[in-house]
Short mmCIF file of C-alpha atoms in Angstrom, two decimals:
data_model
loop_
_atom_site.label_atom_id
_atom_site.label_comp_id
_atom_site.label_asym_id
_atom_site.label_seq_id
_atom_site.Cartn_x
_atom_site.Cartn_y
_atom_site.Cartn_z
CA UNK A 1 -8.86 1.20 -12.76
CA UNK A 2 -5.41 2.51 -11.74
CA UNK A 3 -3.77 1.74 -15.07
CA UNK A 4 -1.34 -0.72 -13.44
CA UNK A 5 -1.78 -4.28 -14.62
CA UNK A 6 -0.63 -7.47 -12.94
CA UNK A 7 -0.63 -11.05 -14.12
CA UNK A 8 -1.61 -13.62 -13.17
CA UNK A 9 -4.51 -12.82 -10.84
CA UNK A 10 -4.19 -16.09 -8.99
CA UNK A 11 -1.35 -18.54 -8.66
CA UNK A 12 -1.44 -21.86 -6.84
CA UNK A 13 1.78 -23.78 -6.49
CA UNK A 14 3.63 -26.19 -4.22
CA UNK A 15 6.38 -25.67 -1.69
CA UNK A 16 9.84 -25.56 -3.20
CA UNK A 17 8.63 -24.24 -6.55
CA UNK A 18 9.49 -20.99 -8.33
CA UNK A 19 7.03 -18.47 -9.75
CA UNK A 20 7.19 -15.20 -11.64
CA UNK A 21 4.77 -12.33 -11.13
CA UNK A 22 4.48 -9.68 -13.80
CA UNK A 23 3.59 -5.99 -13.60
CA UNK A 24 3.04 -3.31 -16.23
CA UNK A 25 3.14 0.25 -14.85
CA UNK A 26 0.91 3.13 -15.88
CA UNK A 27 1.91 4.78 -19.12
CA UNK A 28 4.66 7.31 -18.40
CA UNK A 29 5.55 6.00 -14.93
CA UNK A 30 9.22 5.16 -14.45
CA UNK A 31 9.12 3.78 -10.90
CA UNK A 32 7.78 0.37 -10.03
CA UNK A 33 7.28 -0.94 -6.51
CA UNK A 34 6.48 -4.38 -5.14
CA UNK A 35 4.57 -4.93 -1.89
CA UNK A 36 3.51 -8.05 -0.05
CA UNK A 37 0.25 -8.15 1.88
CA UNK A 38 -0.29 -10.96 4.36
CA UNK A 39 -2.85 -11.32 7.13
CA UNK A 40 -0.33 -11.14 9.95
CA UNK A 41 2.14 -8.56 8.53
CA UNK A 42 -0.09 -6.20 6.60
CA UNK A 43 1.20 -4.43 3.49
CA UNK A 44 5.00 -4.43 3.38
CA UNK A 45 7.38 -2.81 0.91
CA UNK A 46 9.68 -5.24 -0.88
CA UNK A 47 11.61 -3.38 -3.56
CA UNK A 48 11.57 -0.37 -5.90
CA UNK A 49 12.96 0.05 -9.40
CA UNK A 50 13.36 3.30 -11.25
CA UNK A 51 13.97 3.30 -14.99
CA UNK A 52 15.55 -0.14 -14.88
CA UNK A 53 17.72 0.36 -11.82
CA UNK A 54 17.13 -0.88 -8.29
CA UNK A 55 16.29 2.16 -6.18
CA UNK A 56 15.30 0.92 -2.72
CA UNK A 57 15.01 -2.35 -0.91
CA UNK A 58 12.79 -3.36 1.97
CA UNK A 59 12.71 -6.62 3.90
CA UNK A 60 12.85 -8.70 0.75
CA UNK A 61 13.94 -12.29 1.26
CA UNK A 62 17.04 -13.57 -0.54
CA UNK A 63 14.79 -16.14 -2.25
CA UNK A 64 12.96 -13.25 -3.92
CA UNK A 65 14.34 -11.14 -6.75
CA UNK A 66 12.99 -8.57 -9.14
CA UNK A 67 13.95 -6.69 -12.26
CA UNK A 68 12.62 -3.93 -14.45
CA UNK A 69 12.98 -4.30 -18.18
CA UNK A 70 13.71 -1.63 -20.84
CA UNK A 71 9.98 -1.39 -21.64
CA UNK A 72 9.52 -0.62 -17.91
CA UNK A 73 7.50 -3.69 -17.04
CA UNK A 74 8.71 -5.52 -13.97
CA UNK A 75 8.86 -9.10 -12.77
CA UNK A 76 9.08 -10.44 -9.24
CA UNK A 77 10.61 -13.89 -8.97
CA UNK A 78 9.89 -16.00 -5.91
CA UNK A 79 11.86 -19.23 -5.49
CA UNK A 80 12.05 -22.13 -3.04
CA UNK A 81 8.54 -21.22 -2.02
CA UNK A 82 7.35 -21.83 1.52
CA UNK A 83 3.86 -21.94 2.99
CA UNK A 84 4.49 -18.56 4.59
CA UNK A 85 4.96 -16.94 1.19
CA UNK A 86 1.23 -17.25 0.55
CA UNK A 87 0.03 -13.66 0.28
CA UNK A 88 -1.23 -10.95 -2.01
CA UNK A 89 1.54 -9.34 -4.03
CA UNK A 90 0.90 -5.82 -5.26
CA UNK A 91 2.76 -3.79 -7.80
CA UNK A 92 2.55 -0.01 -7.76
CA UNK A 93 3.96 2.65 -10.04
CA UNK A 94 4.72 6.34 -9.88
CA UNK A 95 6.12 8.98 -12.18
CA UNK A 96 9.41 9.69 -10.46
CA UNK A 97 11.45 9.18 -7.35
CA UNK A 98 11.84 10.73 -3.90
CA UNK A 99 12.61 14.40 -3.41
CA UNK A 100 8.99 15.22 -3.00
CA UNK A 101 5.75 13.33 -2.94
CA UNK A 102 5.25 10.66 -5.59
CA UNK A 103 1.76 9.22 -5.67
CA UNK A 104 1.83 5.48 -6.02
CA UNK A 105 -0.90 3.76 -8.02
CA UNK A 106 -1.55 0.15 -7.10
CA UNK A 107 -2.42 -2.72 -9.36
CA UNK A 108 -5.09 -5.32 -8.59
CA UNK A 109 -2.59 -7.77 -7.10
CA UNK A 110 -1.61 -11.39 -7.59
CA UNK A 111 -2.89 -13.84 -5.02
CA UNK A 112 -0.26 -16.51 -4.39
CA UNK A 113 -1.20 -19.72 -2.61
CA UNK A 114 1.57 -22.14 -1.70
CA UNK A 115 0.36 -25.63 -0.82
CA UNK B 1 7.25 -2.00 18.14
CA UNK B 2 5.95 -1.31 14.65
CA UNK B 3 6.73 2.04 13.05
CA UNK B 4 3.03 2.60 12.35
CA UNK B 5 0.25 1.37 14.59
CA UNK B 6 -3.38 1.16 13.52
CA UNK B 7 -6.36 -0.40 15.26
CA UNK B 8 -7.51 -3.27 13.03
CA UNK B 9 -11.16 -2.97 14.03
CA UNK B 10 -13.55 -4.08 12.75
CA UNK B 11 -15.55 -0.91 13.10
CA UNK B 12 -19.27 -1.17 12.45
CA UNK B 13 -21.39 2.00 12.20
CA UNK B 14 -24.85 2.94 10.93
CA UNK B 15 -25.28 4.87 7.71
CA UNK B 16 -24.90 8.61 8.27
CA UNK B 17 -22.50 8.28 11.21
CA UNK B 18 -19.23 10.14 11.52
CA UNK B 19 -16.30 7.74 11.42
CA UNK B 20 -12.90 8.42 12.96
CA UNK B 21 -9.90 6.34 11.95
CA UNK B 22 -6.48 6.83 13.51
CA UNK B 23 -2.84 5.88 13.28
CA UNK B 24 0.15 6.56 15.47
CA UNK B 25 3.75 6.42 14.38
CA UNK B 26 7.20 6.52 15.89
CA UNK B 27 9.48 7.81 13.11
CA UNK B 28 9.80 11.59 13.30
CA UNK B 29 11.26 11.65 9.76
CA UNK B 30 7.86 10.92 8.22
CA UNK B 31 6.61 13.94 6.28
CA UNK B 32 4.06 12.53 3.84
CA UNK B 33 0.89 10.99 5.22
CA UNK B 34 -1.65 9.09 3.18
CA UNK B 35 -4.90 7.26 3.59
CA UNK B 36 -5.69 4.43 1.22
CA UNK B 37 -8.98 2.61 0.82
CA UNK B 38 -8.94 -1.06 -0.08
CA UNK B 39 -12.04 -2.97 -1.09
CA UNK B 40 -12.04 -6.72 -0.65
CA UNK B 41 -9.72 -8.47 -3.11
CA UNK B 42 -8.71 -5.17 -4.75
CA UNK B 43 -5.62 -3.00 -4.73
CA UNK B 44 -5.34 0.01 -2.39
CA UNK B 45 -6.47 3.34 -3.86
CA UNK B 46 -5.35 6.72 -2.56
CA UNK B 47 -8.03 8.69 -0.70
CA UNK B 48 -6.14 11.56 0.88
CA UNK B 49 -2.58 12.86 1.01
CA UNK B 50 -1.22 15.41 3.49
CA UNK B 51 2.20 16.95 3.72
CA UNK B 52 3.51 17.61 7.25
CA UNK B 53 1.06 18.84 9.89
CA UNK B 54 -2.39 20.25 9.27
CA UNK B 55 -5.83 19.43 7.97
CA UNK B 56 -7.08 18.62 4.51
CA UNK B 57 -10.68 18.25 3.40
CA UNK B 58 -12.09 16.54 0.33
CA UNK B 59 -15.84 16.17 0.22
CA UNK B 60 -16.94 13.95 3.08
CA UNK B 61 -13.34 13.11 4.03
CA UNK B 62 -11.03 15.10 6.32
CA UNK B 63 -7.44 14.14 7.08
CA UNK B 64 -5.58 15.53 10.08
CA UNK B 65 -1.91 15.26 10.95
CA UNK B 66 -0.44 16.17 14.33
CA UNK B 67 3.31 15.69 14.04
CA UNK B 68 3.95 16.80 17.63
CA UNK B 69 1.88 13.86 18.85
CA UNK B 70 2.82 11.56 15.95
CA UNK B 71 -0.86 10.97 15.32
CA UNK B 72 -2.94 11.08 12.16
CA UNK B 73 -6.69 10.79 11.65
CA UNK B 74 -9.21 10.34 8.89
CA UNK B 75 -12.78 11.48 9.43
CA UNK B 76 -15.63 10.34 7.23
CA UNK B 77 -18.84 12.36 7.47
CA UNK B 78 -22.27 11.05 6.50
CA UNK B 79 -20.85 7.56 6.04
CA UNK B 80 -22.40 5.40 3.32
CA UNK B 81 -22.57 1.61 2.85
CA UNK B 82 -20.26 2.12 -0.12
CA UNK B 83 -17.59 3.33 2.36
CA UNK B 84 -17.37 -0.23 3.72
CA UNK B 85 -13.75 -1.21 3.11
CA UNK B 86 -10.39 -1.47 4.82
CA UNK B 87 -8.67 1.86 5.41
CA UNK B 88 -4.88 1.89 5.46
CA UNK B 89 -2.72 4.73 6.68
CA UNK B 90 0.67 5.06 5.03
CA UNK B 91 3.68 7.30 5.56
CA UNK B 92 6.99 8.14 3.97
CA UNK B 93 9.90 10.48 4.51
CA UNK B 94 11.40 13.01 2.14
CA UNK B 95 14.33 10.97 0.82
CA UNK B 96 12.48 7.73 0.07
CA UNK B 97 9.39 6.55 -1.77
CA UNK B 98 9.08 3.53 0.52
CA UNK B 99 5.62 3.56 2.07
CA UNK B 100 5.17 2.26 5.58
CA UNK B 101 1.62 1.06 6.08
CA UNK B 102 -0.53 0.52 9.12
CA UNK B 103 -2.24 -2.86 9.31
CA UNK B 104 -5.55 -1.33 8.21
CA UNK B 105 -8.92 -0.79 9.88
CA UNK B 106 -11.88 -2.70 8.51
CA UNK B 107 -14.97 -0.49 8.38
CA UNK B 108 -18.52 -1.65 7.82
CA UNK B 109 -21.35 0.85 7.33
CA UNK B 110 -24.76 -0.75 7.61
CA UNK B 111 -27.98 0.74 6.17
#
């Protein structure tokens, strides 16, 4: 158990809908990361927050957004869902930010299925 | 061309075999090199981390980084059925925490 929690475990929804994925980092970690894992693209970085502020952005679609709240939990919002958004979404957390190595601890993931 | 290339396998070996997993990369700015293990329907967990070039050993696992060739390896000695999983290489550079992953190699160790 990494100490990172994600809810829900599974989500099934229809095209065009909006969903929210939630992540609670390990106690004491200030950075939260979101990754998408699909069969054809592998594990891809979406976005990073550090202590409430956006820190880095990957190839995150405009239909996707995220935020980190004062209690450090984070939410990833996916809207206007398409079939291709079906994937595993992982949250990870680390203590700090770049300027050295920051080990990232991954949560168990949320499996999103868009029908 | 992807920044990190990894043979997807699958790789099937008998128990006790030595396993070699590899990744190549194109970005010379990468300085931190990691191997993650991912069991089916679980999140990735860090196995090994290496900074810059060199070797690192931890029990049955050895990680090697050759920056001149842009090539990294993970060796598993005396492989066990419990090692059956997908192994992902990951890399990052000094000024970012963004991890770039390989596509993963699926390993099966049969008794």
